[in-house]
PDB file of C-alpha atoms in Angstrom:
ATOM      1  CA  MET A  17     118.376  92.802  71.661  1.00  0.00           C
ATOM      2  CA  ILE A  18     114.803  93.892  72.277  1.00  0.00           C
ATOM      3  CA  MET A  19     114.787  97.550  73.223  1.00  0.00           C
ATOM      4  CA  GLY A  20     112.330  98.952  75.742  1.00  0.00           C
ATOM      5  CA  LYS A  21     112.149 101.057  78.847  1.00  0.00           C
ATOM      6  CA  LEU A  22     113.601  99.644  82.043  1.00  0.00           C
ATOM      7  CA  LEU A  23     111.057  98.833  84.727  1.00  0.00           C
ATOM      8  CA  PRO A  24     111.518 100.763  87.984  1.00  0.00           C
ATOM      9  CA  PHE A  25     112.653  98.905  91.091  1.00  0.00           C
ATOM     10  CA  LYS A  26     114.197  99.715  94.460  1.00  0.00           C
ATOM     11  CA  LYS A  27     114.902  98.122  97.809  1.00  0.00           C
ATOM     12  CA  VAL A  28     111.766  97.527  99.870  1.00  0.00           C
ATOM     13  CA  LYS A  29     111.826  99.412 103.167  1.00  0.00           C
ATOM     14  CA  ASN A  30     109.397  99.565 106.085  1.00  0.00           C
ATOM     15  CA  ILE A  31     106.700  97.482 104.431  1.00  0.00           C
ATOM     16  CA  LEU A  32     103.394  97.793 106.288  1.00  0.00           C
ATOM     17  CA  ILE A  33     101.293  94.628 106.430  1.00  0.00           C
ATOM     18  CA  LEU A  34      97.660  94.045 107.343  1.00  0.00           C
ATOM     19  CA  THR A  35      96.437  90.519 108.010  1.00  0.00           C
ATOM     20  CA  ALA A  36      92.761  89.546 108.093  1.00  0.00           C
ATOM     21  CA  LEU A  37      91.908  86.950 110.756  1.00  0.00           C
ATOM     22  CA  ASP A  38      88.765  84.824 110.912  1.00  0.00           C
ATOM     23  CA  GLY A  39      89.802  82.108 113.347  1.00  0.00           C
ATOM     24  CA  SER A  40      90.603  79.537 110.656  1.00  0.00           C
ATOM     25  CA  ASP A  41      93.896  77.649 110.622  1.00  0.00           C
ATOM     26  CA  SER A  42      94.789  79.211 107.277  1.00  0.00           C
ATOM     27  CA  SER A  43      94.329  82.769 108.566  1.00  0.00           C
ATOM     28  CA  LYS A  44      96.352  81.958 111.697  1.00  0.00           C
ATOM     29  CA  ASN A  45      99.203  80.655 109.578  1.00  0.00           C
ATOM     30  CA  ALA A  46      99.019  83.693 107.294  1.00  0.00           C
ATOM     31  CA  PHE A  47      99.256  85.950 110.343  1.00  0.00           C
ATOM     32  CA  ARG A  48     102.144  84.009 111.860  1.00  0.00           C
ATOM     33  CA  GLN A  49     104.073  84.172 108.589  1.00  0.00           C
ATOM     34  CA  ALA A  50     103.350  87.901 108.254  1.00  0.00           C
ATOM     35  CA  VAL A  51     104.667  88.423 111.788  1.00  0.00           C
ATOM     36  CA  ARG A  52     107.852  86.486 111.065  1.00  0.00           C
ATOM     37  CA  PHE A  53     108.386  88.484 107.902  1.00  0.00           C
ATOM     38  CA  ALA A  54     107.800  91.703 109.868  1.00  0.00           C
ATOM     39  CA  ARG A  55     110.326  90.603 112.485  1.00  0.00           C
ATOM     40  CA  LYS A  56     113.017  90.346 109.815  1.00  0.00           C
ATOM     41  CA  GLU A  57     112.002  93.753 108.494  1.00  0.00           C
ATOM     42  CA  ARG A  58     111.780  95.252 111.996  1.00  0.00           C
ATOM     43  CA  CYS A  59     108.318  96.605 111.355  1.00  0.00           C
ATOM     44  CA  SER A  60     104.851  96.215 112.856  1.00  0.00           C
ATOM     45  CA  VAL A  61     101.798  94.279 111.686  1.00  0.00           C
ATOM     46  CA  THR A  62      98.127  95.219 111.735  1.00  0.00           C
ATOM     47  CA  ALA A  63      95.573  92.482 112.446  1.00  0.00           C
ATOM     48  CA  VAL A  64      91.845  92.841 111.877  1.00  0.00           C
ATOM     49  CA  THR A  65      88.850  90.671 112.628  1.00  0.00           C
ATOM     50  CA  VAL A  66      85.481  91.740 111.269  1.00  0.00           C
ATOM     51  CA  ILE A  67      82.094  91.104 112.857  1.00  0.00           C
ATOM     52  CA  PRO A  68      79.368  91.088 110.203  1.00  0.00           C
ATOM     53  CA  THR A  69      76.553  93.511 110.977  1.00  0.00           C
ATOM     54  CA  TYR A  70      73.617  91.608 112.508  1.00  0.00           C
ATOM     55  CA  GLU A  71      70.448  92.443 110.586  1.00  0.00           C
ATOM     56  CA  GLY A  72      67.893  90.334 112.459  1.00  0.00           C
ATOM     57  CA  GLU A  73      65.476  91.330 115.186  1.00  0.00           C
ATOM     58  CA  ILE A  74      67.393  91.025 118.420  1.00  0.00           C
ATOM     59  CA  GLU A  75      64.190  91.029 120.483  1.00  0.00           C
ATOM     60  CA  LEU A  76      62.920  87.942 118.683  1.00  0.00           C
ATOM     61  CA  ILE A  77      65.768  85.779 119.926  1.00  0.00           C
ATOM     62  CA  GLY A  78      65.812  87.158 123.438  1.00  0.00           C
ATOM     63  CA  ILE A  79      69.431  88.295 123.612  1.00  0.00           C
ATOM     64  CA  GLN A  80      69.804  91.951 124.496  1.00  0.00           C
ATOM     65  CA  ASN A  81      73.577  92.029 124.306  1.00  0.00           C
ATOM     66  CA  MET A  82      73.822  90.384 120.882  1.00  0.00           C
ATOM     67  CA  LYS A  83      76.593  92.721 119.762  1.00  0.00           C
ATOM     68  CA  GLU A  84      78.694  91.748 122.770  1.00  0.00           C
ATOM     69  CA  ALA A  85      78.029  88.086 122.043  1.00  0.00           C
ATOM     70  CA  PHE A  86      79.329  88.589 118.509  1.00  0.00           C
ATOM     71  CA  LYS A  87      82.390  90.468 119.770  1.00  0.00           C
ATOM     72  CA  GLU A  88      83.576  87.737 122.115  1.00  0.00           C
ATOM     73  CA  PRO A  89      84.958  85.308 119.486  1.00  0.00           C
ATOM     74  CA  GLY A  90      86.552  88.214 117.632  1.00  0.00           C
ATOM     75  CA  GLU A  91      88.302  89.387 120.776  1.00  0.00           C
ATOM     76  CA  LYS A  92      89.606  85.859 121.358  1.00  0.00           C
ATOM     77  CA  ILE A  93      91.025  85.753 117.839  1.00  0.00           C
ATOM     78  CA  LEU A  94      92.801  89.073 118.344  1.00  0.00           C
ATOM     79  CA  ALA A  95      94.072  88.060 121.785  1.00  0.00           C
ATOM     80  CA  GLU A  96      95.687  85.018 120.207  1.00  0.00           C
ATOM     81  CA  ALA A  97      97.182  87.271 117.521  1.00  0.00           C
ATOM     82  CA  ARG A  98      98.727  89.489 120.188  1.00  0.00           C
ATOM     83  CA  GLN A  99     100.174  86.413 121.864  1.00  0.00           C
ATOM     84  CA  ILE A 100     101.711  85.168 118.603  1.00  0.00           C
ATOM     85  CA  ALA A 101     103.219  88.593 117.889  1.00  0.00           C
ATOM     86  CA  ALA A 102     104.618  88.824 121.431  1.00  0.00           C
ATOM     87  CA  GLN A 103     106.288  85.432 121.026  1.00  0.00           C
ATOM     88  CA  GLU A 104     107.991  86.689 117.870  1.00  0.00           C
ATOM     89  CA  GLY A 105     108.872  90.060 119.390  1.00  0.00           C
ATOM     90  CA  VAL A 106     106.829  92.028 116.867  1.00  0.00           C
ATOM     91  CA  GLU A 107     104.586  95.005 117.550  1.00  0.00           C
ATOM     92  CA  VAL A 108     100.997  94.369 116.476  1.00  0.00           C
ATOM     93  CA  TYR A 109      98.008  96.694 116.212  1.00  0.00           C
ATOM     94  CA  THR A 110      94.700  94.853 116.520  1.00  0.00           C
ATOM     95  CA  PHE A 111      91.289  96.036 115.375  1.00  0.00           C
ATOM     96  CA  LEU A 112      87.834  94.564 115.808  1.00  0.00           C
ATOM     97  CA  ALA A 113      85.719  96.012 113.014  1.00  0.00           C
ATOM     98  CA  GLU A 114      82.008  95.716 112.342  1.00  0.00           C
ATOM     99  CA  GLY A 115      80.294  95.798 108.973  1.00  0.00           C
ATOM    100  CA  ASP A 116      80.835  94.383 105.518  1.00  0.00           C
ATOM    101  CA  ILE A 117      83.891  92.148 105.814  1.00  0.00           C
ATOM    102  CA  HIS A 118      85.778  92.949 102.629  1.00  0.00           C
ATOM    103  CA  GLU A 119      85.037  96.669 102.880  1.00  0.00           C
ATOM    104  CA  SER A 120      86.213  96.768 106.499  1.00  0.00           C
ATOM    105  CA  ILE A 121      89.476  95.018 105.619  1.00  0.00           C
ATOM    106  CA  ILE A 122      90.184  97.352 102.710  1.00  0.00           C
ATOM    107  CA  ASP A 123      89.152 100.521 104.563  1.00  0.00           C
ATOM    108  CA  LEU A 124      91.481  99.745 107.466  1.00  0.00           C
ATOM    109  CA  ALA A 125      94.376  98.850 105.161  1.00  0.00           C
ATOM    110  CA  VAL A 126      93.947 102.150 103.328  1.00  0.00           C
ATOM    111  CA  ALA A 127      93.527 104.159 106.540  1.00  0.00           C
ATOM    112  CA  ARG A 128      96.746 102.706 107.951  1.00  0.00           C
ATOM    113  CA  ASP A 129      98.582 103.230 104.661  1.00  0.00           C
ATOM    114  CA  CYS A 130      99.446  99.542 104.353  1.00  0.00           C
ATOM    115  CA  ASP A 131     101.508  98.170 101.483  1.00  0.00           C
ATOM    116  CA  LEU A 132     100.265  94.589 101.601  1.00  0.00           C
ATOM    117  CA  ILE A 133      97.171  92.664 102.703  1.00  0.00           C
ATOM    118  CA  VAL A 134      97.888  89.061 103.707  1.00  0.00           C
ATOM    119  CA  MET A 135      95.053  86.518 103.741  1.00  0.00           C
ATOM    120  CA  GLY A 136      94.891  82.771 104.257  1.00  0.00           C
ATOM    121  CA  ARG A 137      93.412  80.508 101.619  1.00  0.00           C
ATOM    122  CA  ARG A 138      90.725  78.247 103.003  1.00  0.00           C
ATOM    123  CA  GLY A 139      90.384  74.645 101.929  1.00  0.00           C
ATOM    124  CA  ARG A 140      92.781  71.734 101.726  1.00  0.00           C
ATOM    125  CA  THR A 141      90.934  69.313  99.449  1.00  0.00           C
ATOM    126  CA  GLY A 142      90.873  69.755  95.683  1.00  0.00           C
ATOM    127  CA  LEU A 143      87.200  70.707  95.641  1.00  0.00           C
ATOM    128  CA  GLU A 144      87.585  73.227  98.472  1.00  0.00           C
ATOM    129  CA  ARG A 145      90.614  74.815  96.831  1.00  0.00           C
ATOM    130  CA  ALA A 146      88.841  75.134  93.499  1.00  0.00           C
ATOM    131  CA  PHE A 147      86.533  77.835  94.880  1.00  0.00           C
ATOM    132  CA  MET A 148      88.036  80.896  96.472  1.00  0.00           C
ATOM    133  CA  GLY A 149      86.194  82.385  99.420  1.00  0.00           C
ATOM    134  CA  SER A 150      83.938  85.292  98.487  1.00  0.00           C
ATOM    135  CA  VAL A 151      85.637  87.598 101.001  1.00  0.00           C
ATOM    136  CA  THR A 152      89.087  86.973  99.524  1.00  0.00           C
ATOM    137  CA  ALA A 153      87.762  87.427  95.990  1.00  0.00           C
ATOM    138  CA  ARG A 154      86.130  90.731  96.912  1.00  0.00           C
ATOM    139  CA  VAL A 155      89.190  92.020  98.735  1.00  0.00           C
ATOM    140  CA  ILE A 156      91.282  91.292  95.651  1.00  0.00           C
ATOM    141  CA  GLY A 157      88.655  92.761  93.339  1.00  0.00           C
ATOM    142  CA  TYR A 158      88.224  96.042  95.206  1.00  0.00           C
ATOM    143  CA  SER A 159      91.501  96.619  97.047  1.00  0.00           C
ATOM    144  CA  PRO A 160      93.890  99.289  95.759  1.00  0.00           C
ATOM    145  CA  ILE A 161      96.590  97.491  97.772  1.00  0.00           C
ATOM    146  CA  ASP A 162      98.504  94.342  96.820  1.00  0.00           C
ATOM    147  CA  VAL A 163      97.056  91.117  98.249  1.00  0.00           C
ATOM    148  CA  LEU A 164      99.056  88.014  99.189  1.00  0.00           C
ATOM    149  CA  VAL A 165      96.929  84.854  99.471  1.00  0.00           C
ATOM    150  CA  MET A 166      98.563  82.003 101.370  1.00  0.00           C
ATOM    151  CA  PRO A 167      97.708  78.295 101.270  1.00  0.00           C
ATOM    152  CA  HIS A 168      97.609  76.426 104.570  1.00  0.00           C
ATOM    153  CA  ASP A 169     101.110  75.739 105.978  1.00  0.00           C
ATOM    154  CA  SER A 170     102.840  77.930 103.373  1.00  0.00           C
ATOM    155  CA  VAL A 171     105.538  80.454 104.258  1.00  0.00           C
ATOM    156  CA  ILE A 172     106.516  83.905 103.003  1.00  0.00           C
ATOM    157  CA  LYS A 173     109.743  83.604 101.028  1.00  0.00           C
ATOM    158  CA  TRP A 174     110.968  85.540  98.021  1.00  0.00           C
ATOM    159  CA  ASP A 175     114.010  83.515  96.921  1.00  0.00           C
ATOM    160  CA  ASN A 176     112.303  82.249  93.777  1.00  0.00           C
ATOM    161  CA  ILE A 177     109.451  84.205  92.168  1.00  0.00           C
ATOM    162  CA  LEU A 178     107.347  83.113  89.212  1.00  0.00           C
ATOM    163  CA  LEU A 179     105.971  86.155  87.387  1.00  0.00           C
ATOM    164  CA  ALA A 180     103.178  85.861  84.823  1.00  0.00           C
ATOM    165  CA  VAL A 181     103.132  88.667  82.235  1.00  0.00           C
ATOM    166  CA  ASP A 182     100.894  89.475  79.274  1.00  0.00           C
ATOM    167  CA  GLY A 183     102.232  92.805  78.010  1.00  0.00           C
ATOM    168  CA  SER A 184      99.445  94.876  79.582  1.00  0.00           C
ATOM    169  CA  HIS A 185      99.849  97.957  81.761  1.00  0.00           C
ATOM    170  CA  TYR A 186      98.827  95.900  84.798  1.00  0.00           C
ATOM    171  CA  SER A 187     101.361  93.242  83.905  1.00  0.00           C
ATOM    172  CA  GLU A 188     104.063  95.896  83.755  1.00  0.00           C
ATOM    173  CA  ILE A 189     103.193  97.028  87.281  1.00  0.00           C
ATOM    174  CA  ALA A 190     103.317  93.427  88.499  1.00  0.00           C
ATOM    175  CA  ALA A 191     106.693  92.937  86.833  1.00  0.00           C
ATOM    176  CA  SER A 192     108.104  96.031  88.496  1.00  0.00           C
ATOM    177  CA  ARG A 193     106.852  94.805  91.863  1.00  0.00           C
ATOM    178  CA  ALA A 194     108.235  91.302  91.341  1.00  0.00           C
ATOM    179  CA  ILE A 195     111.653  92.673  90.426  1.00  0.00           C
ATOM    180  CA  THR A 196     111.538  94.926  93.491  1.00  0.00           C
ATOM    181  CA  PHE A 197     110.798  92.019  95.839  1.00  0.00           C
ATOM    182  CA  ALA A 198     113.349  89.754  94.164  1.00  0.00           C
ATOM    183  CA  TYR A 199     115.964  92.521  94.254  1.00  0.00           C
ATOM    184  CA  THR A 200     115.323  93.126  97.962  1.00  0.00           C
ATOM    185  CA  TYR A 201     114.815  89.624  99.316  1.00  0.00           C
ATOM    186  CA  GLY A 202     115.452  87.037  96.644  1.00  0.00           C
ATOM    187  CA  LYS A 203     117.723  86.101  93.819  1.00  0.00           C
ATOM    188  CA  GLU A 204     115.720  84.340  91.122  1.00  0.00           C
ATOM    189  CA  LEU A 205     112.909  85.495  88.848  1.00  0.00           C
ATOM    190  CA  ASN A 206     111.160  83.156  86.429  1.00  0.00           C
ATOM    191  CA  ILE A 207     109.168  85.040  83.795  1.00  0.00           C
ATOM    192  CA  LEU A 208     106.255  83.407  81.994  1.00  0.00           C
ATOM    193  CA  SER A 209     103.919  84.578  79.262  1.00  0.00           C
ATOM    194  CA  VAL A 210     101.006  82.417  78.119  1.00  0.00           C
ATOM    195  CA  VAL A 211      99.301  82.670  74.749  1.00  0.00           C
ATOM    196  CA  ASP A 212      95.827  81.937  76.069  1.00  0.00           C
ATOM    197  CA  ILE A 213      94.259  80.162  73.099  1.00  0.00           C
ATOM    198  CA  PRO A 214      93.433  76.495  72.477  1.00  0.00           C
ATOM    199  CA  ILE A 215      96.474  74.508  71.411  1.00  0.00           C
ATOM    200  CA  GLU A 216      94.404  73.289  68.430  1.00  0.00           C
ATOM    201  CA  ALA A 217      94.660  76.815  66.984  1.00  0.00           C
ATOM    202  CA  TYR A 218      98.165  75.950  65.809  1.00  0.00           C
ATOM    203  CA  ALA A 219      96.696  73.675  63.146  1.00  0.00           C
ATOM    204  CA  GLU A 220      94.037  76.167  62.058  1.00  0.00           C
ATOM    205  CA  ALA A 221      96.083  79.377  61.980  1.00  0.00           C
ATOM    206  CA  PRO A 222      99.774  78.620  62.555  1.00  0.00           C
ATOM    207  CA  ASP A 223     101.058  81.972  61.283  1.00  0.00           C
ATOM    208  CA  TYR A 224      98.724  83.929  63.546  1.00  0.00           C
ATOM    209  CA  VAL A 225      99.620  81.814  66.558  1.00  0.00           C
ATOM    210  CA  GLU A 226     103.325  82.205  65.826  1.00  0.00           C
ATOM    211  CA  LYS A 227     102.924  85.986  65.875  1.00  0.00           C
ATOM    212  CA  LEU A 228     101.254  85.733  69.282  1.00  0.00           C
ATOM    213  CA  VAL A 229     104.048  83.490  70.523  1.00  0.00           C
ATOM    214  CA  GLU A 230     106.647  85.970  69.305  1.00  0.00           C
ATOM    215  CA  LYS A 231     104.823  88.784  71.093  1.00  0.00           C
ATOM    216  CA  ALA A 232     104.716  86.718  74.274  1.00  0.00           C
ATOM    217  CA  ARG A 233     108.441  86.065  73.940  1.00  0.00           C
ATOM    218  CA  ASP A 234     109.043  89.806  73.589  1.00  0.00           C
ATOM    219  CA  ASN A 235     107.020  90.408  76.761  1.00  0.00           C
ATOM    220  CA  THR A 236     109.222  88.061  78.766  1.00  0.00           C
ATOM    221  CA  GLU A 237     112.454  89.406  77.287  1.00  0.00           C
ATOM    222  CA  LEU A 238     111.548  93.000  78.148  1.00  0.00           C
ATOM    223  CA  VAL A 239     111.100  92.033  81.787  1.00  0.00           C
ATOM    224  CA  LYS A 240     114.278  89.961  81.721  1.00  0.00           C
ATOM    225  CA  ILE A 241     116.333  92.989  80.684  1.00  0.00           C
ATOM    226  CA  SER A 242     115.193  94.941  83.751  1.00  0.00           C
ATOM    227  CA  ALA A 243     115.652  91.913  86.017  1.00  0.00           C
ATOM    228  CA  GLU A 244     119.216  91.457  84.846  1.00  0.00           C
ATOM    229  CA  VAL A 245     119.948  95.105  85.608  1.00  0.00           C
ATOM    230  CA  ALA A 246     118.915  94.172  89.171  1.00  0.00           C
ATOM    231  CA  HIS A 247     121.438  91.291  88.993  1.00  0.00           C
ATOM    232  CA  LEU A 248     118.757  88.626  89.263  1.00  0.00           C
ATOM    233  CA  LYS A 249     119.020  85.106  87.945  1.00  0.00           C
ATOM    234  CA  THR A 250     116.310  84.858  85.298  1.00  0.00           C
ATOM    235  CA  GLU A 251     114.675  82.300  83.077  1.00  0.00           C
ATOM    236  CA  THR A 252     111.873  82.907  80.585  1.00  0.00           C
ATOM    237  CA  PHE A 253     109.023  80.659  79.491  1.00  0.00           C
ATOM    238  CA  VAL A 254     106.379  80.927  76.767  1.00  0.00           C
ATOM    239  CA  ARG A 255     103.459  78.541  76.683  1.00  0.00           C
ATOM    240  CA  VAL A 256     100.335  78.129  74.529  1.00  0.00           C
ATOM    241  CA  GLY A 257      97.037  76.993  76.042  1.00  0.00           C
ATOM    242  CA  ASP A 258      94.827  77.637  79.053  1.00  0.00           C
ATOM    243  CA  ALA A 259      96.516  80.400  81.056  1.00  0.00           C
ATOM    244  CA  HIS A 260      95.968  79.141  84.589  1.00  0.00           C
ATOM    245  CA  GLU A 261      96.895  75.571  83.653  1.00  0.00           C
ATOM    246  CA  LYS A 262     100.131  76.655  81.997  1.00  0.00           C
ATOM    247  CA  ILE A 263     101.052  78.918  84.909  1.00  0.00           C
ATOM    248  CA  LEU A 264     100.520  76.042  87.334  1.00  0.00           C
ATOM    249  CA  ASP A 265     102.470  73.702  85.033  1.00  0.00           C
ATOM    250  CA  VAL A 266     105.469  76.022  85.072  1.00  0.00           C
ATOM    251  CA  ALA A 267     105.063  76.458  88.825  1.00  0.00           C
ATOM    252  CA  SER A 268     105.375  72.689  89.253  1.00  0.00           C
ATOM    253  CA  LEU A 269     108.547  72.861  87.161  1.00  0.00           C
ATOM    254  CA  VAL A 270     110.370  75.778  88.816  1.00  0.00           C
ATOM    255  CA  LYS A 271     108.856  75.359  92.314  1.00  0.00           C
ATOM    256  CA  PRO A 272     108.544  79.069  93.168  1.00  0.00           C
ATOM    257  CA  ASP A 273     108.164  80.512  96.647  1.00  0.00           C
ATOM    258  CA  ILE A 274     105.683  83.072  95.279  1.00  0.00           C
ATOM    259  CA  ILE A 275     103.596  83.375  92.125  1.00  0.00           C
ATOM    260  CA  CYS A 276     103.112  87.013  91.106  1.00  0.00           C
ATOM    261  CA  VAL A 277     100.266  88.145  88.844  1.00  0.00           C
ATOM    262  CA  GLY A 278      98.754  91.483  87.891  1.00  0.00           C
ATOM    263  CA  SER A 279      95.179  92.558  88.527  1.00  0.00           C
ATOM    264  CA  HIS A 280      93.330  93.852  85.490  1.00  0.00           C
ATOM    265  CA  GLY A 281      91.465  96.914  86.630  1.00  0.00           C
ATOM    266  CA  ARG A 282      88.531  97.847  88.838  1.00  0.00           C
ATOM    267  CA  THR A 283      85.555  98.213  86.512  1.00  0.00           C
ATOM    268  CA  GLY A 284      82.311  96.668  87.704  1.00  0.00           C
ATOM    269  CA  LEU A 285      82.635  93.573  85.536  1.00  0.00           C
ATOM    270  CA  ARG A 286      86.294  93.097  86.377  1.00  0.00           C
ATOM    271  CA  ARG A 287      85.528  93.359  90.072  1.00  0.00           C
ATOM    272  CA  LEU A 288      82.747  90.804  89.881  1.00  0.00           C
ATOM    273  CA  LEU A 289      84.778  88.310  87.893  1.00  0.00           C
ATOM    274  CA  MET A 290      87.984  89.175  89.765  1.00  0.00           C
ATOM    275  CA  GLY A 291      89.704  87.499  86.858  1.00  0.00           C
ATOM    276  CA  SER A 292      88.871  83.835  86.507  1.00  0.00           C
ATOM    277  CA  VAL A 293      92.506  83.042  85.663  1.00  0.00           C
ATOM    278  CA  THR A 294      93.734  84.672  88.874  1.00  0.00           C
ATOM    279  CA  GLU A 295      91.051  82.945  90.917  1.00  0.00           C
ATOM    280  CA  LYS A 296      91.962  79.528  89.508  1.00  0.00           C
ATOM    281  CA  ILE A 297      95.656  80.143  90.140  1.00  0.00           C
ATOM    282  CA  ILE A 298      95.012  81.117  93.748  1.00  0.00           C
ATOM    283  CA  GLY A 299      92.685  78.186  94.284  1.00  0.00           C
ATOM    284  CA  ASN A 300      95.187  75.612  93.047  1.00  0.00           C
ATOM    285  CA  ALA A 301      98.659  77.071  93.576  1.00  0.00           C
ATOM    286  CA  PRO A 302     101.037  75.157  95.865  1.00  0.00           C
ATOM    287  CA  CYS A 303     102.536  78.426  97.110  1.00  0.00           C
ATOM    288  CA  PRO A 304     101.373  81.943  98.041  1.00  0.00           C
ATOM    289  CA  VAL A 305     100.070  84.122  95.212  1.00  0.00           C
ATOM    290  CA  LEU A 306     100.761  87.862  95.133  1.00  0.00           C
ATOM    291  CA  VAL A 307      98.098  89.821  93.263  1.00  0.00           C
ATOM    292  CA  VAL A 308      99.593  93.184  92.372  1.00  0.00           C
ATOM    293  CA  LYS A 309      97.254  96.152  92.185  1.00  0.00           C
ATOM    294  CA  GLY A 310      97.948  99.320  90.261  1.00  0.00           C
ATOM    295  CA  TYR A 311      96.057 101.812  88.144  1.00  0.00           C
TER     296      TYR A 311
END
């Protein structure tokens, strides 16, 4: 047996959720699903709509109450959110913020001590899904709080989680979080590690690749030990090739309710790139993707 420290986990209690609303169908669905999840947990939800700061010359366009004109659609979005929450019997706190969108979302989530930011993924066609919205990318890149990105018409369920691990510190945090959610709400955890090198490398350096595969197998087995302590049904996978493609391949095989990945730090370059693998997973995943933050 591979020996290693057990990853910490515990029952989730009183999870605090913030949902960002922009009037799109995807953000409405994300909010509705967050509300339904909150109803089961008997907790409240925070909803925020952000008005970008207008930087033009108001006098030039002849509208003196430009700020009020910008507020009106935001107020309508939040009014609809209150109506949805009332229908589900969930308490909701609504905020109309002004300023940089991703900063406003993060600042409010931090101020309200939220545990999770829920956002909808725009785009239904392949081309639209391939590019994540800049706001979502920046929220993920800068947020100290976990972010759940939801495709249109998806739901929040935790019965079957697919966890991608790579042996890093950030991966360990993601694994602990995935076990926690599966232990609290679900029953099954699929654990995947990808050796992110071209498959052709097998022919050129088979011994080296085999060592990487063995390390990847160790990474999955270490998580499996902790998951089994939590009495979860587990299965492990090791793949060689492009990371996001292999993660999506395994997702099509095990059909998870959630894909869970770690976020690799907050340095300037990391923030800007946000992690191309994570971005491609989010853009193409058939289910919600939980990006776990931790430092």
